[in-house]
PDB file of C-alpha atoms in Angstrom:
ATOM      1  CA  GLN A   1      40.108 182.232 145.610  1.00  0.00           C
ATOM      2  CA  VAL A   2      38.601 185.378 144.179  1.00  0.00           C
ATOM      3  CA  GLN A   3      40.456 187.977 142.149  1.00  0.00           C
ATOM      4  CA  LEU A   4      39.243 191.559 142.403  1.00  0.00           C
ATOM      5  CA  VAL A   5      40.383 194.386 140.155  1.00  0.00           C
ATOM      6  CA  GLU A   6      39.353 197.970 140.824  1.00  0.00           C
ATOM      7  CA  SER A   7      39.311 200.788 138.289  1.00  0.00           C
ATOM      8  CA  GLY A   8      37.829 204.232 137.830  1.00  0.00           C
ATOM      9  CA  GLY A   9      39.820 206.247 140.321  1.00  0.00           C
ATOM     10  CA  GLY A  10      41.280 209.636 139.481  1.00  0.00           C
ATOM     11  CA  SER A  11      41.548 213.274 140.435  1.00  0.00           C
ATOM     12  CA  VAL A  12      38.512 215.543 140.557  1.00  0.00           C
ATOM     13  CA  GLN A  13      37.571 218.852 142.061  1.00  0.00           C
ATOM     14  CA  SER A  14      35.286 219.180 145.023  1.00  0.00           C
ATOM     15  CA  GLY A  15      31.699 218.572 143.978  1.00  0.00           C
ATOM     16  CA  GLY A  16      32.697 216.287 141.144  1.00  0.00           C
ATOM     17  CA  SER A  17      31.816 212.657 140.508  1.00  0.00           C
ATOM     18  CA  LEU A  18      33.584 209.375 139.885  1.00  0.00           C
ATOM     19  CA  ARG A  19      32.409 205.828 139.351  1.00  0.00           C
ATOM     20  CA  LEU A  20      34.577 203.028 140.649  1.00  0.00           C
ATOM     21  CA  SER A  21      34.322 199.514 139.265  1.00  0.00           C
ATOM     22  CA  CYS A  22      35.358 196.209 140.781  1.00  0.00           C
ATOM     23  CA  ALA A  23      35.566 193.218 138.452  1.00  0.00           C
ATOM     24  CA  ALA A  24      35.499 189.822 140.153  1.00  0.00           C
ATOM     25  CA  SER A  25      36.821 186.561 138.759  1.00  0.00           C
ATOM     26  CA  GLY A  26      37.662 183.112 140.054  1.00  0.00           C
ATOM     27  CA  ASP A  27      35.506 181.511 142.721  1.00  0.00           C
ATOM     28  CA  ASN A  28      33.374 184.616 143.048  1.00  0.00           C
ATOM     29  CA  GLN A  29      30.050 182.772 143.048  1.00  0.00           C
ATOM     30  CA  SER A  30      30.592 181.838 146.682  1.00  0.00           C
ATOM     31  CA  ARG A  31      31.127 185.486 147.603  1.00  0.00           C
ATOM     32  CA  ASP A  32      27.671 186.956 148.045  1.00  0.00           C
ATOM     33  CA  CYS A  33      28.674 190.094 149.893  1.00  0.00           C
ATOM     34  CA  MET A  34      30.779 192.841 148.322  1.00  0.00           C
ATOM     35  CA  GLY A  35      32.170 195.915 149.981  1.00  0.00           C
ATOM     36  CA  TRP A  36      34.040 199.112 149.287  1.00  0.00           C
ATOM     37  CA  PHE A  37      36.605 200.351 151.779  1.00  0.00           C
ATOM     38  CA  ARG A  38      38.980 203.286 151.803  1.00  0.00           C
ATOM     39  CA  GLN A  39      42.163 204.326 153.519  1.00  0.00           C
ATOM     40  CA  ALA A  40      43.543 207.837 153.620  1.00  0.00           C
ATOM     41  CA  PRO A  41      47.216 208.523 154.400  1.00  0.00           C
ATOM     42  CA  GLY A  42      47.868 208.278 158.107  1.00  0.00           C
ATOM     43  CA  LYS A  43      44.373 206.982 158.847  1.00  0.00           C
ATOM     44  CA  GLU A  44      42.872 203.604 159.506  1.00  0.00           C
ATOM     45  CA  ARG A  45      40.960 201.809 156.800  1.00  0.00           C
ATOM     46  CA  GLU A  46      37.214 202.394 156.986  1.00  0.00           C
ATOM     47  CA  GLY A  47      34.304 200.626 155.399  1.00  0.00           C
ATOM     48  CA  VAL A  48      32.294 202.729 152.982  1.00  0.00           C
ATOM     49  CA  ALA A  49      29.479 200.543 151.677  1.00  0.00           C
ATOM     50  CA  THR A  50      28.342 196.952 151.234  1.00  0.00           C
ATOM     51  CA  ILE A  51      25.885 195.145 149.002  1.00  0.00           C
ATOM     52  CA  ASP A  52      24.593 191.589 149.315  1.00  0.00           C
ATOM     53  CA  SER A  53      23.182 189.143 146.795  1.00  0.00           C
ATOM     54  CA  ASP A  54      19.648 190.481 147.337  1.00  0.00           C
ATOM     55  CA  GLY A  55      20.800 193.992 146.562  1.00  0.00           C
ATOM     56  CA  SER A  56      20.522 195.233 150.130  1.00  0.00           C
ATOM     57  CA  THR A  57      22.972 198.046 150.783  1.00  0.00           C
ATOM     58  CA  ARG A  58      24.602 199.728 153.746  1.00  0.00           C
ATOM     59  CA  TYR A  59      26.603 202.938 153.924  1.00  0.00           C
ATOM     60  CA  ILE A  60      28.611 204.842 156.464  1.00  0.00           C
ATOM     61  CA  ASP A  61      26.935 208.061 157.506  1.00  0.00           C
ATOM     62  CA  SER A  62      29.488 210.326 155.846  1.00  0.00           C
ATOM     63  CA  VAL A  63      28.640 209.080 152.337  1.00  0.00           C
ATOM     64  CA  LYS A  64      24.887 208.550 152.612  1.00  0.00           C
ATOM     65  CA  GLY A  65      23.064 210.463 149.912  1.00  0.00           C
ATOM     66  CA  ARG A  66      26.269 210.944 147.918  1.00  0.00           C
ATOM     67  CA  PHE A  67      27.562 207.428 147.165  1.00  0.00           C
ATOM     68  CA  THR A  68      25.676 204.525 145.639  1.00  0.00           C
ATOM     69  CA  ILE A  69      26.871 200.929 145.565  1.00  0.00           C
ATOM     70  CA  SER A  70      25.416 198.647 142.898  1.00  0.00           C
ATOM     71  CA  GLN A  71      26.201 195.399 141.133  1.00  0.00           C
ATOM     72  CA  ASP A  72      25.849 193.799 137.730  1.00  0.00           C
ATOM     73  CA  ASN A  73      25.759 190.061 138.334  1.00  0.00           C
ATOM     74  CA  ALA A  74      26.000 189.269 134.624  1.00  0.00           C
ATOM     75  CA  LYS A  75      29.322 191.106 134.495  1.00  0.00           C
ATOM     76  CA  ASN A  76      30.486 190.052 137.985  1.00  0.00           C
ATOM     77  CA  THR A  77      31.119 193.715 138.669  1.00  0.00           C
ATOM     78  CA  VAL A  78      30.356 195.969 141.599  1.00  0.00           C
ATOM     79  CA  TYR A  79      30.248 199.741 141.275  1.00  0.00           C
ATOM     80  CA  LEU A  80      30.566 202.698 143.583  1.00  0.00           C
ATOM     81  CA  GLN A  81      29.044 205.869 142.163  1.00  0.00           C
ATOM     82  CA  MET A  82      30.453 208.816 144.057  1.00  0.00           C
ATOM     83  CA  ASN A  83      28.791 212.214 143.689  1.00  0.00           C
ATOM     84  CA  SER A  84      29.340 215.533 145.439  1.00  0.00           C
ATOM     85  CA  LEU A  85      32.861 214.489 146.279  1.00  0.00           C
ATOM     86  CA  LYS A  86      34.666 216.276 149.085  1.00  0.00           C
ATOM     87  CA  PRO A  87      38.391 216.606 149.849  1.00  0.00           C
ATOM     88  CA  GLU A  88      37.882 214.315 152.847  1.00  0.00           C
ATOM     89  CA  ASP A  89      36.882 211.548 150.420  1.00  0.00           C
ATOM     90  CA  THR A  90      40.477 211.440 149.201  1.00  0.00           C
ATOM     91  CA  ALA A  91      41.817 207.937 149.803  1.00  0.00           C
ATOM     92  CA  MET A  92      42.810 204.653 148.255  1.00  0.00           C
ATOM     93  CA  TYR A  93      39.605 202.742 147.609  1.00  0.00           C
ATOM     94  CA  TYR A  94      39.508 198.977 147.861  1.00  0.00           C
ATOM     95  CA  CYS A  95      36.976 196.406 146.808  1.00  0.00           C
ATOM     96  CA  ALA A  96      36.475 193.312 148.956  1.00  0.00           C
ATOM     97  CA  ALA A  97      34.402 190.136 148.901  1.00  0.00           C
ATOM     98  CA  VAL A  98      33.155 187.623 151.476  1.00  0.00           C
ATOM     99  CA  ALA A  99      30.782 184.669 151.657  1.00  0.00           C
ATOM    100  CA  THR A 100      28.075 185.239 154.245  1.00  0.00           C
ATOM    101  CA  ILE A 101      27.498 181.509 154.663  1.00  0.00           C
ATOM    102  CA  TYR A 102      30.517 179.425 155.597  1.00  0.00           C
ATOM    103  CA  LEU A 103      31.279 175.919 156.740  1.00  0.00           C
ATOM    104  CA  ARG A 104      33.287 175.239 159.878  1.00  0.00           C
ATOM    105  CA  GLY A 105      33.608 171.971 161.754  1.00  0.00           C
ATOM    106  CA  GLY A 106      30.792 170.405 159.786  1.00  0.00           C
ATOM    107  CA  TYR A 107      28.353 173.212 160.570  1.00  0.00           C
ATOM    108  CA  TYR A 108      27.166 176.139 158.487  1.00  0.00           C
ATOM    109  CA  TYR A 109      27.321 179.624 159.949  1.00  0.00           C
ATOM    110  CA  ALA A 110      25.980 182.951 158.753  1.00  0.00           C
ATOM    111  CA  ARG A 111      27.640 186.311 159.061  1.00  0.00           C
ATOM    112  CA  GLU A 112      26.417 189.782 158.354  1.00  0.00           C
ATOM    113  CA  CYS A 113      27.101 191.585 155.107  1.00  0.00           C
ATOM    114  CA  SER A 114      28.567 194.716 156.629  1.00  0.00           C
ATOM    115  CA  THR A 115      31.866 196.527 156.762  1.00  0.00           C
ATOM    116  CA  SER A 116      32.496 195.128 160.238  1.00  0.00           C
ATOM    117  CA  THR A 117      32.704 191.604 158.815  1.00  0.00           C
ATOM    118  CA  ASP A 118      36.113 190.133 158.131  1.00  0.00           C
ATOM    119  CA  PHE A 119      36.568 190.189 154.323  1.00  0.00           C
ATOM    120  CA  PRO A 120      39.153 187.663 153.081  1.00  0.00           C
ATOM    121  CA  ASP A 121      39.447 188.783 149.460  1.00  0.00           C
ATOM    122  CA  TRP A 122      40.775 192.216 148.460  1.00  0.00           C
ATOM    123  CA  GLY A 123      41.704 194.112 145.341  1.00  0.00           C
ATOM    124  CA  GLN A 124      44.806 196.230 144.877  1.00  0.00           C
ATOM    125  CA  GLY A 125      42.967 199.521 145.193  1.00  0.00           C
ATOM    126  CA  THR A 126      42.350 202.598 143.103  1.00  0.00           C
ATOM    127  CA  GLN A 127      43.303 206.127 144.154  1.00  0.00           C
ATOM    128  CA  VAL A 128      40.702 208.854 144.487  1.00  0.00           C
ATOM    129  CA  THR A 129      41.908 212.423 144.976  1.00  0.00           C
ATOM    130  CA  VAL A 130      39.513 215.322 145.508  1.00  0.00           C
ATOM    131  CA  SER A 131      40.887 218.843 145.438  1.00  0.00           C
ATOM    132  CA  SER A 132      39.210 221.875 146.957  1.00  0.00           C
TER     133      SER A 132
END
């Protein structure tokens, strides 16, 4: 079991910046893929960015060039630096973790570190509000 705690959310004006943090504890060493997701009121949850143990990152098109996901392995913390924020970025932001290698029926399988993967561990979320 992995515990994830997000922080850093808040209210900013359009064009502003925020940095979200996600502190992991528990059995986090088995979780080598971390992701940030968001959900706006009345909308489905969407994946924003992922980072794997090698530092490879992926982003959805709407945040490319504005958001940066990074990690500090010594602190077991993942960050999401958000610049040039827009009102449409307003949402609850969640951190999630998954192991890309898993054991099932005596065999090891690999899964992709991407927002389309099923993440089993989630934080409680932190609210980001961007005003125009």
